[in-house]
Coordinates of N, CA and C in Angstrom, one line a residue:
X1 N 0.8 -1.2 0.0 CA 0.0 0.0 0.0 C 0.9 1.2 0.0
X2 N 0.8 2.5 -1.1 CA 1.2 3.3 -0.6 C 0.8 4.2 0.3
X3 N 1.7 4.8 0.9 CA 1.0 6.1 2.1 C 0.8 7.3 1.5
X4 N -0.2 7.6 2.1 CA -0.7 9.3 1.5 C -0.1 9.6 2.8
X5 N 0.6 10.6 2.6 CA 0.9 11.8 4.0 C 0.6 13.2 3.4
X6 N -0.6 13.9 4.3 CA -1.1 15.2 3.9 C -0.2 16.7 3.8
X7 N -0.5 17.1 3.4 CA 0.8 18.3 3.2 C 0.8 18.8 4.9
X8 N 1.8 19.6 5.0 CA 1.5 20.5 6.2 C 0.5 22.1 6.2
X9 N 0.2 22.1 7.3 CA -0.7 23.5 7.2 C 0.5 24.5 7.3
X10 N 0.1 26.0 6.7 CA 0.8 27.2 7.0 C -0.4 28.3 7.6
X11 N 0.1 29.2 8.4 CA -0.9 29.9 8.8 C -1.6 30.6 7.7
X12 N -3.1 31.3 7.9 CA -3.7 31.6 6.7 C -4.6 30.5 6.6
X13 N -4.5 29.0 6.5 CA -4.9 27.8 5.8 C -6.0 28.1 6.6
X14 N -7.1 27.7 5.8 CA -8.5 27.5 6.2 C -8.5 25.9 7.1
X15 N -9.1 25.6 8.0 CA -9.6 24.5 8.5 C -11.1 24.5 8.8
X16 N -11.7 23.0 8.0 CA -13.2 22.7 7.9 C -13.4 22.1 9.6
X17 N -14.3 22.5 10.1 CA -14.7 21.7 11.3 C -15.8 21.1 10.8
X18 N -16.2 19.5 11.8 CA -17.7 18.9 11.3 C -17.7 17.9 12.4
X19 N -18.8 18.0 12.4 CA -19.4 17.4 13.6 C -20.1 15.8 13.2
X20 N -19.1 14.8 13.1 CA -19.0 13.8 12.7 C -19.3 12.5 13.2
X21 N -19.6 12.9 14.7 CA -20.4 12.3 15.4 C -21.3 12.5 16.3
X22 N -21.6 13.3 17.0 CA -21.9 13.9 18.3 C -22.4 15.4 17.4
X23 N -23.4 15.7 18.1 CA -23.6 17.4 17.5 C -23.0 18.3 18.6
X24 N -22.7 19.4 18.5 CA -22.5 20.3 19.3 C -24.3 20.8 19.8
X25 N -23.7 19.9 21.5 CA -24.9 20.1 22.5 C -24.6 21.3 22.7
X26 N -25.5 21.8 23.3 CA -25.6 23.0 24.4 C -24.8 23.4 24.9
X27 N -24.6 22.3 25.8 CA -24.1 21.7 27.1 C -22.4 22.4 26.9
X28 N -21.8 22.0 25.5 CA -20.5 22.0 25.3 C -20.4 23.1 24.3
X29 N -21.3 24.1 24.0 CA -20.9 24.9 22.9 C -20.1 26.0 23.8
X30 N -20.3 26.7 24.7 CA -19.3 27.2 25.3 C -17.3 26.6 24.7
X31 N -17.2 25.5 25.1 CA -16.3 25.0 25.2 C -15.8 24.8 23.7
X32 N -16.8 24.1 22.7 CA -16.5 24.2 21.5 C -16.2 26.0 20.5
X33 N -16.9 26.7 21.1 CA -16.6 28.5 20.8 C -15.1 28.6 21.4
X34 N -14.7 28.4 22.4 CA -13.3 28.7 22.9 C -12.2 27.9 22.2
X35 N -12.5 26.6 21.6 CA -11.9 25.8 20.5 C -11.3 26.7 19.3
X36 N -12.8 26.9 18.8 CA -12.5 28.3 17.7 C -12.1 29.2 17.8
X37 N -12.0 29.5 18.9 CA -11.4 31.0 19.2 C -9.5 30.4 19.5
X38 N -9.0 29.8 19.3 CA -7.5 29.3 20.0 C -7.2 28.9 18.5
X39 N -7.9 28.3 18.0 CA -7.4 28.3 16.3 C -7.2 29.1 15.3
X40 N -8.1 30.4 15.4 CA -8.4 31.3 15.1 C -7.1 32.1 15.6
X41 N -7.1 32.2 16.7 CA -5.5 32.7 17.5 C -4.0 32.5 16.6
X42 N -3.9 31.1 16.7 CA -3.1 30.6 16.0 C -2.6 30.8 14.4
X43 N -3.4 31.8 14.4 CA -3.4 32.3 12.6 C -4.1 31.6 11.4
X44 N -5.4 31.0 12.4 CA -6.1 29.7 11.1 C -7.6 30.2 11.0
X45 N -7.5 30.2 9.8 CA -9.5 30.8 9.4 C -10.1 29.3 9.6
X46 N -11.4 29.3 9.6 CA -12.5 28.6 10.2 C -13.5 28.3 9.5
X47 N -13.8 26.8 8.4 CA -14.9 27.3 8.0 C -16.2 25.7 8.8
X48 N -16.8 26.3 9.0 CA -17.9 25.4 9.6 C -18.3 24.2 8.8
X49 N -19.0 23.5 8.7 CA -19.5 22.0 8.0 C -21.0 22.1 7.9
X50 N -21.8 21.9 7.2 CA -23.7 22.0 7.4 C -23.9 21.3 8.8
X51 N -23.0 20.3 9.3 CA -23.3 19.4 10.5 C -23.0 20.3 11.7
X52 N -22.3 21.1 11.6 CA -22.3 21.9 13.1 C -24.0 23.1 13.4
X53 N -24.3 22.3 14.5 CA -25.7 23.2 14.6 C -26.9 22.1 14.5
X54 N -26.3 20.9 13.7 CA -27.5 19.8 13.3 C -27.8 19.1 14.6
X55 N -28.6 18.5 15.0 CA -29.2 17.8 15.8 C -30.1 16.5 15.1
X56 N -29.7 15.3 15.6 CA -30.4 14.2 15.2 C -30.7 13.0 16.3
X57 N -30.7 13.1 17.4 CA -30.5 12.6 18.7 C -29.5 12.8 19.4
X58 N -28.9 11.5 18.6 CA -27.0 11.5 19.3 C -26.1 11.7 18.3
X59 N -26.1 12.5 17.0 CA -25.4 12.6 16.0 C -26.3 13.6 15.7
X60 N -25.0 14.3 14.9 CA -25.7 15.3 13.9 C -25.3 15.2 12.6
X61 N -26.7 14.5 12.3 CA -27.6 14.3 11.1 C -27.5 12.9 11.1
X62 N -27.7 12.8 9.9 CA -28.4 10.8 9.8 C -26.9 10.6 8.8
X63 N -26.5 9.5 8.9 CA -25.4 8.7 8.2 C -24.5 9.7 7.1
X64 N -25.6 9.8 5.7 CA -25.8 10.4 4.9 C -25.4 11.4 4.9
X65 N -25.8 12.4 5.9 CA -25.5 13.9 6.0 C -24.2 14.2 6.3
X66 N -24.2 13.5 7.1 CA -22.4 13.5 8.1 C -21.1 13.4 7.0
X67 N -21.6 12.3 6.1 CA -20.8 11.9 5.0 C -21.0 13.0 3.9
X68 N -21.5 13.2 3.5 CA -21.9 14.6 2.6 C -21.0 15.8 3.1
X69 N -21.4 16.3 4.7 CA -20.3 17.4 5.1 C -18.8 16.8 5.3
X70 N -18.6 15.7 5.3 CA -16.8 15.2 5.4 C -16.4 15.4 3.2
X71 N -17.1 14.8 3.0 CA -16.8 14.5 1.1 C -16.9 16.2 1.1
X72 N -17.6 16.7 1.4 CA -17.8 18.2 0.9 C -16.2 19.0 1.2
X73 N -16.3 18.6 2.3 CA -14.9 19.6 2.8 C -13.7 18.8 2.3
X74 N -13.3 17.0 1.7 CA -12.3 17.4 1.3 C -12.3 17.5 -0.2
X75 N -13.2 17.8 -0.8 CA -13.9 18.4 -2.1 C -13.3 19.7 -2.4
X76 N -13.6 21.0 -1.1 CA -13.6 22.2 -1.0 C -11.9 22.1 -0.8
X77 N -11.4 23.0 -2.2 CA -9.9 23.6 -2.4 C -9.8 24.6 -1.5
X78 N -10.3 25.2 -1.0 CA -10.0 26.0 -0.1 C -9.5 26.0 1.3
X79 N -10.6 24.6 1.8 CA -9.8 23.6 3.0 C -8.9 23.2 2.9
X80 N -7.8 23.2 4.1 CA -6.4 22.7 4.0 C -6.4 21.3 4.8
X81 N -7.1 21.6 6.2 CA -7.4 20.2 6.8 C -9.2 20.3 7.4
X82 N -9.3 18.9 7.9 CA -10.5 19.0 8.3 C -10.7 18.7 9.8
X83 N -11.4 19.1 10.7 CA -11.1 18.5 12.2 C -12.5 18.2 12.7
X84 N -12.3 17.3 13.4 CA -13.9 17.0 14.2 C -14.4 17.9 15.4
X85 N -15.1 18.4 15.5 CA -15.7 19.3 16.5 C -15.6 18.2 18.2
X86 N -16.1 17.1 17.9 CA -15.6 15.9 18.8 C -15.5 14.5 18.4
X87 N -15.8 13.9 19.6 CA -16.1 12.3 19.1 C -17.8 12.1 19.1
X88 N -18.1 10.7 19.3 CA -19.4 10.3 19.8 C -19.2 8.7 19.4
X89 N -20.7 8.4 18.8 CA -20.5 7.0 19.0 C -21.3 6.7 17.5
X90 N -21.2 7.4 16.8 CA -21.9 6.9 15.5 C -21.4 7.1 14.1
X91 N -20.1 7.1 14.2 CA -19.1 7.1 13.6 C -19.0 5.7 12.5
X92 N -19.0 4.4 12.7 CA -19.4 3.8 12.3 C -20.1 3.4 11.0
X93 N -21.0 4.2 11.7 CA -22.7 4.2 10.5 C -22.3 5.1 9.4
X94 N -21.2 5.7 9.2 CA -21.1 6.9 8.8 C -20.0 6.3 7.2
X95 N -19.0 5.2 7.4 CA -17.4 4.9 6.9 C -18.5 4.5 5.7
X96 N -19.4 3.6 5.4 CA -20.0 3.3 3.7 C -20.2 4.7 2.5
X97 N -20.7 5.8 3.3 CA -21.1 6.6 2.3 C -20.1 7.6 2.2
X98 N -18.7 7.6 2.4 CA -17.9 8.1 3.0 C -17.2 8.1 1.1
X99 N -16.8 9.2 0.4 CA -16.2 9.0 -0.7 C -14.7 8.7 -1.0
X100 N -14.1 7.2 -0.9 CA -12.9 7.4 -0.7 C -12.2 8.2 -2.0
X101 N -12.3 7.4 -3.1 CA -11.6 8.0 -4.0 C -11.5 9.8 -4.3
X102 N -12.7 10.1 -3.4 CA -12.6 11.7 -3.2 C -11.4 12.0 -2.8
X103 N -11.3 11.4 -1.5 CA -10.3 11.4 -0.6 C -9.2 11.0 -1.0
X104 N -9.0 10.3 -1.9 CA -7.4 10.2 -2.2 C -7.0 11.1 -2.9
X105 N -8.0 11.4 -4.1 CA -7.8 12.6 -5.0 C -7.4 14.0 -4.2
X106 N -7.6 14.2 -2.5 CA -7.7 15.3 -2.0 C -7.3 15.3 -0.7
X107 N -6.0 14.5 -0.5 CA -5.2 14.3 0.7 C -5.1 15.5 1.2
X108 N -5.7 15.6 2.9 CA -5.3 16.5 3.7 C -5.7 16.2 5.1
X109 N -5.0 16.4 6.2 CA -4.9 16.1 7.1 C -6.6 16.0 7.6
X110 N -6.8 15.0 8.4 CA -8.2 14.2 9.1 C -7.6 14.1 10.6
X111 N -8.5 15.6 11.4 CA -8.1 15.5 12.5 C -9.2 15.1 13.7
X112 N -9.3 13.9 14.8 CA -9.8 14.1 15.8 C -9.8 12.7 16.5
X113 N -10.2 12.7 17.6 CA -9.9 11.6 18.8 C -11.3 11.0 19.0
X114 N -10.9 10.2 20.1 CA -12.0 9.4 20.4 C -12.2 8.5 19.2
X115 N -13.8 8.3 19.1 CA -14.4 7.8 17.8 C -13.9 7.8 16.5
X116 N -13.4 8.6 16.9 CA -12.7 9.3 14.9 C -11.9 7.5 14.7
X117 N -11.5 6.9 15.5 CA -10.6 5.7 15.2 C -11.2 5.4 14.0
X118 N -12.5 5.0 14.0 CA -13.0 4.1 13.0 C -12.8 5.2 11.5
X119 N -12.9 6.4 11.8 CA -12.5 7.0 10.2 C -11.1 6.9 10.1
X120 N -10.0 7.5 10.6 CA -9.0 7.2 10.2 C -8.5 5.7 9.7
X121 N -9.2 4.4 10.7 CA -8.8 2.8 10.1 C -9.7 3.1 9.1
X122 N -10.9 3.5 8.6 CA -11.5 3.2 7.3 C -10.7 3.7 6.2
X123 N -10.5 5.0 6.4 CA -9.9 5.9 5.5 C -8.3 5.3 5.0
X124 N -7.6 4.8 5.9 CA -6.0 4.6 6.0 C -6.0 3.1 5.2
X125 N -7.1 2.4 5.5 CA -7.4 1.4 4.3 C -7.8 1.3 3.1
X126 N -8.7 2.4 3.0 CA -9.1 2.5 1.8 C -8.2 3.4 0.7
X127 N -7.9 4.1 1.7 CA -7.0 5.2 0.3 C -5.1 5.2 1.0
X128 N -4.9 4.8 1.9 CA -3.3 5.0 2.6 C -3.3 6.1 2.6
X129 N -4.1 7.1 3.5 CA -3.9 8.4 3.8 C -3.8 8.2 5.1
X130 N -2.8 9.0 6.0 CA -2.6 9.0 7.5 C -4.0 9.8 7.7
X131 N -4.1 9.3 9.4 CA -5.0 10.7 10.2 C -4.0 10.7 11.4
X132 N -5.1 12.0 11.9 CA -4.3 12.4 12.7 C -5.2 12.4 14.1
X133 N -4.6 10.8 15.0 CA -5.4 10.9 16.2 C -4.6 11.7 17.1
X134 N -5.9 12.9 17.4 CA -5.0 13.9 18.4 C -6.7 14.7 19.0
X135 N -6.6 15.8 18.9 CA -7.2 16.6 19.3 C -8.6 16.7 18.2
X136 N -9.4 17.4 19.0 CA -10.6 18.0 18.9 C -11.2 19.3 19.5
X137 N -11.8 19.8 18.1 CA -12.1 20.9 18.9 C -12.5 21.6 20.3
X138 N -13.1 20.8 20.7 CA -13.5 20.5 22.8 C -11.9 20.1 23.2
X139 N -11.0 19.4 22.7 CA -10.0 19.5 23.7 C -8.8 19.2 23.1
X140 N -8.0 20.7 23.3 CA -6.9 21.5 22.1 C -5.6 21.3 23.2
X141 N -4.8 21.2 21.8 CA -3.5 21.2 22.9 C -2.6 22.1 21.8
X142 N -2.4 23.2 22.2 CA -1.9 24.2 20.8 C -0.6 23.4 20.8
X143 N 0.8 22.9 21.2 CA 1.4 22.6 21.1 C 1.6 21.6 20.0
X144 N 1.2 20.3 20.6 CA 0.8 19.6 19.9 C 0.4 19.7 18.1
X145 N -0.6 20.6 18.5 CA -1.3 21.2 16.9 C -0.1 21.6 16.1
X146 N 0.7 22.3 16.6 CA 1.7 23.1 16.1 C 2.9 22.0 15.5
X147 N 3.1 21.5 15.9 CA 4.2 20.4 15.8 C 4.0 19.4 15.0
X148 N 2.8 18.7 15.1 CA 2.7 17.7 13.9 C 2.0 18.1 12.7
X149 N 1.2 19.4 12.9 CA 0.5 19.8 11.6 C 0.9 21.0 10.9
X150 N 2.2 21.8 11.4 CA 2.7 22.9 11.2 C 4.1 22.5 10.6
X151 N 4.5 21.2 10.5 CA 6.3 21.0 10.5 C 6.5 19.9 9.2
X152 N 7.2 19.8 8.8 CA 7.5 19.0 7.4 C 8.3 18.0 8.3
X153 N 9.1 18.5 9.0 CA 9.9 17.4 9.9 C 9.7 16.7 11.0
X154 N 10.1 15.5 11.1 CA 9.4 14.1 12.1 C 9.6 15.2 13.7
X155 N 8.5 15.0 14.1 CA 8.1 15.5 15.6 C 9.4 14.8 16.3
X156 N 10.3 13.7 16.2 CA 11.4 13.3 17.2 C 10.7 12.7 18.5
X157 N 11.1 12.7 19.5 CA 10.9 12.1 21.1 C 9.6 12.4 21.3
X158 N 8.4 12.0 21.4 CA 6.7 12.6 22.4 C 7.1 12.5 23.7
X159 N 7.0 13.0 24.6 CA 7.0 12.9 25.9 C 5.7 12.4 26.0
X160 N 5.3 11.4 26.9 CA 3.7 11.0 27.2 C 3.1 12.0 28.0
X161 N 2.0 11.7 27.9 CA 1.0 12.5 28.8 C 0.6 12.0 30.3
X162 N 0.9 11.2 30.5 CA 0.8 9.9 31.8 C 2.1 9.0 31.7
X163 N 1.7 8.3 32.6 CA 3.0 7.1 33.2 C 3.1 5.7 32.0
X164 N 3.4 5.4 31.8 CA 3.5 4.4 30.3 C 4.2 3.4 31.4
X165 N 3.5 1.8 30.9 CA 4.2 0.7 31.5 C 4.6 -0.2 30.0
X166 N 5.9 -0.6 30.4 CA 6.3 -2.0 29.5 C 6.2 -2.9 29.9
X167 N 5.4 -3.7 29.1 CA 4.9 -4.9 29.6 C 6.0 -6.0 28.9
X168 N 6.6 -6.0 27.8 CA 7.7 -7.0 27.0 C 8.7 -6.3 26.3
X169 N 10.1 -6.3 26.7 CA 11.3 -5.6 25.9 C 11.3 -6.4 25.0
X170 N 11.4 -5.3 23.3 CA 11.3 -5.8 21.9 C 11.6 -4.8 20.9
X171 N 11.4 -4.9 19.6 CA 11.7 -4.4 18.6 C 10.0 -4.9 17.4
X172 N 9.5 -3.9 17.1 CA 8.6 -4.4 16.2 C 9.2 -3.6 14.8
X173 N 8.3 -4.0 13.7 CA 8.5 -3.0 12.6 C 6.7 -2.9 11.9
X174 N 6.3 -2.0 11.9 CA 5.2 -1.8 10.9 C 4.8 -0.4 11.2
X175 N 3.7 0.0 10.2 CA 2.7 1.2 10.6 C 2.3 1.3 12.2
X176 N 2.4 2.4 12.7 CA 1.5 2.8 14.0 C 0.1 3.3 13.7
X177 N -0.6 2.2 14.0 CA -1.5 2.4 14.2 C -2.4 2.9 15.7
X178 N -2.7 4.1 15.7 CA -3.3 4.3 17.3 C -4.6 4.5 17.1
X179 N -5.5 4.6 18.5 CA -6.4 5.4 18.6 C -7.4 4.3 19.6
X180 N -8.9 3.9 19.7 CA -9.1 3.3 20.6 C -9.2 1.8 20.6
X181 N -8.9 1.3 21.2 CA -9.6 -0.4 20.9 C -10.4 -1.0 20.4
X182 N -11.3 -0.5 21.0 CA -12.7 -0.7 21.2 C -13.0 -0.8 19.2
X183 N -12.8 0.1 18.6 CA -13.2 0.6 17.4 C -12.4 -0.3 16.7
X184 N -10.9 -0.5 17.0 CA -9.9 -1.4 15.9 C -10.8 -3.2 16.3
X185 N -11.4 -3.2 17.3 CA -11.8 -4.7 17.4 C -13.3 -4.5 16.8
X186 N -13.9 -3.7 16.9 CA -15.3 -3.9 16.2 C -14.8 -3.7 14.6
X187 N -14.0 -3.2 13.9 CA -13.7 -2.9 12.9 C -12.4 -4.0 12.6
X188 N -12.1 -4.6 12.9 CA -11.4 -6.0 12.6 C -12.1 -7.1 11.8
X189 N -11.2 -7.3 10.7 CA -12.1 -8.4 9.7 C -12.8 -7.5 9.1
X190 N -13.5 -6.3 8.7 CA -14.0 -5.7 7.7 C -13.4 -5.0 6.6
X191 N -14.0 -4.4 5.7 CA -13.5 -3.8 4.8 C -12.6 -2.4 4.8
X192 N -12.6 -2.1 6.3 CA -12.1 -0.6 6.7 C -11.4 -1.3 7.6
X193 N -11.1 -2.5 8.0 CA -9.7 -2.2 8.7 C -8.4 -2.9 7.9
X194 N -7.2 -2.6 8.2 CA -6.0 -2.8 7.0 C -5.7 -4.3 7.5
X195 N -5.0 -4.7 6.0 CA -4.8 -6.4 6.1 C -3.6 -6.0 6.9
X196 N -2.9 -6.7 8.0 CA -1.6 -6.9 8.6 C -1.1 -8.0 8.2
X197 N -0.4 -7.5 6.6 CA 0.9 -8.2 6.4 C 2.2 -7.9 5.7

């Protein structure tokens, strides 16, 4: 498989937000407005998704919609990357109507955590484009932002964020794959997750 690796952002670059699983509740718009406002800081324009604002229970919008605002934004030349406003849990329902060959045609960084696992394994299979399991709009870490999506050159040493245990001294070789479990085992054996070999 080849790897898509997305270009780097420069300030200026537009970034698409969408709300890809989870709508922007109430509850969290405060929090998601101060998101915007730190990117915006950082020297990046902002352009929304039809899904931010949507409401559908526990997602905003039905399958179809969600997938429409992701294919849209990385359609739209003007977007440089796309980021999730959060996670949720319906993510899933979302990877069939999902356009890959859009997406190869229009590599650019796919940013967000949690749930997002299942798009980046769908996406990283179907087209060899990295994502980027990191932040979300609800929870920014400018540093971070700055380092892997601002730099042409390999980030070097991560310091962890917590205590890391070794469980067996070794040496592996392949792709890193991160993000939650939960998603790489429900998405195991299907069409969106990558053959390992």
């Amino acid at each position: 498989m080849k790897i898509i690796k997305p270009k780097k952002l420069n300030k200026g670059d537009t970034i698409g937000i969408v709300a890809s699983s989870l709508p922007v509740l109430p509850l969290f718009r405060e929090n998601y407005e101060k998101g915007k406002k730190l990117i915006e800081e950082m020297g990046f324009k902002i352009k929304e998704g039809k899904t931010i604002g949507k409401v559908r229970w526990w997602a905003a919008g039905t399958p179809k919609e969600v997938a429409e605002d992701i294919n849209n934004m990385f359609a739209d030349k003007s977007v440089r990357a796309i980021m999730a406003q959060t996670g949720g849990y319906s993510a899933i329902s979302v990877l069939e109507y999902l356009d890959y060959q859009l997406i190869t045609n229009n590599p650019k960084p796919f940013i967000g955590m949690s749930d997002m696992t299942a798009y980046h394994l769908a996406i990283f299979t179907k087209t060899g484009m990295v994502g980027f399991h990191m932040d979300d709009v609800l929870n920014f870490n400018k540093q971070f932002f700055l380092k892997f999506l601002t730099k042409s050159e390999a980030p070097g040493i991560i310091k962890p964020l917590s205590e890391w245990e070794e469980w067996k001294k070794g040496k592996s070789k392949w792709h890193l794959l991160g993000g939650i479990l939960e998603h790489s085992r429900i998405l195991s054996g299907t069409q969106y997750f990558p053959r390992l070999e």
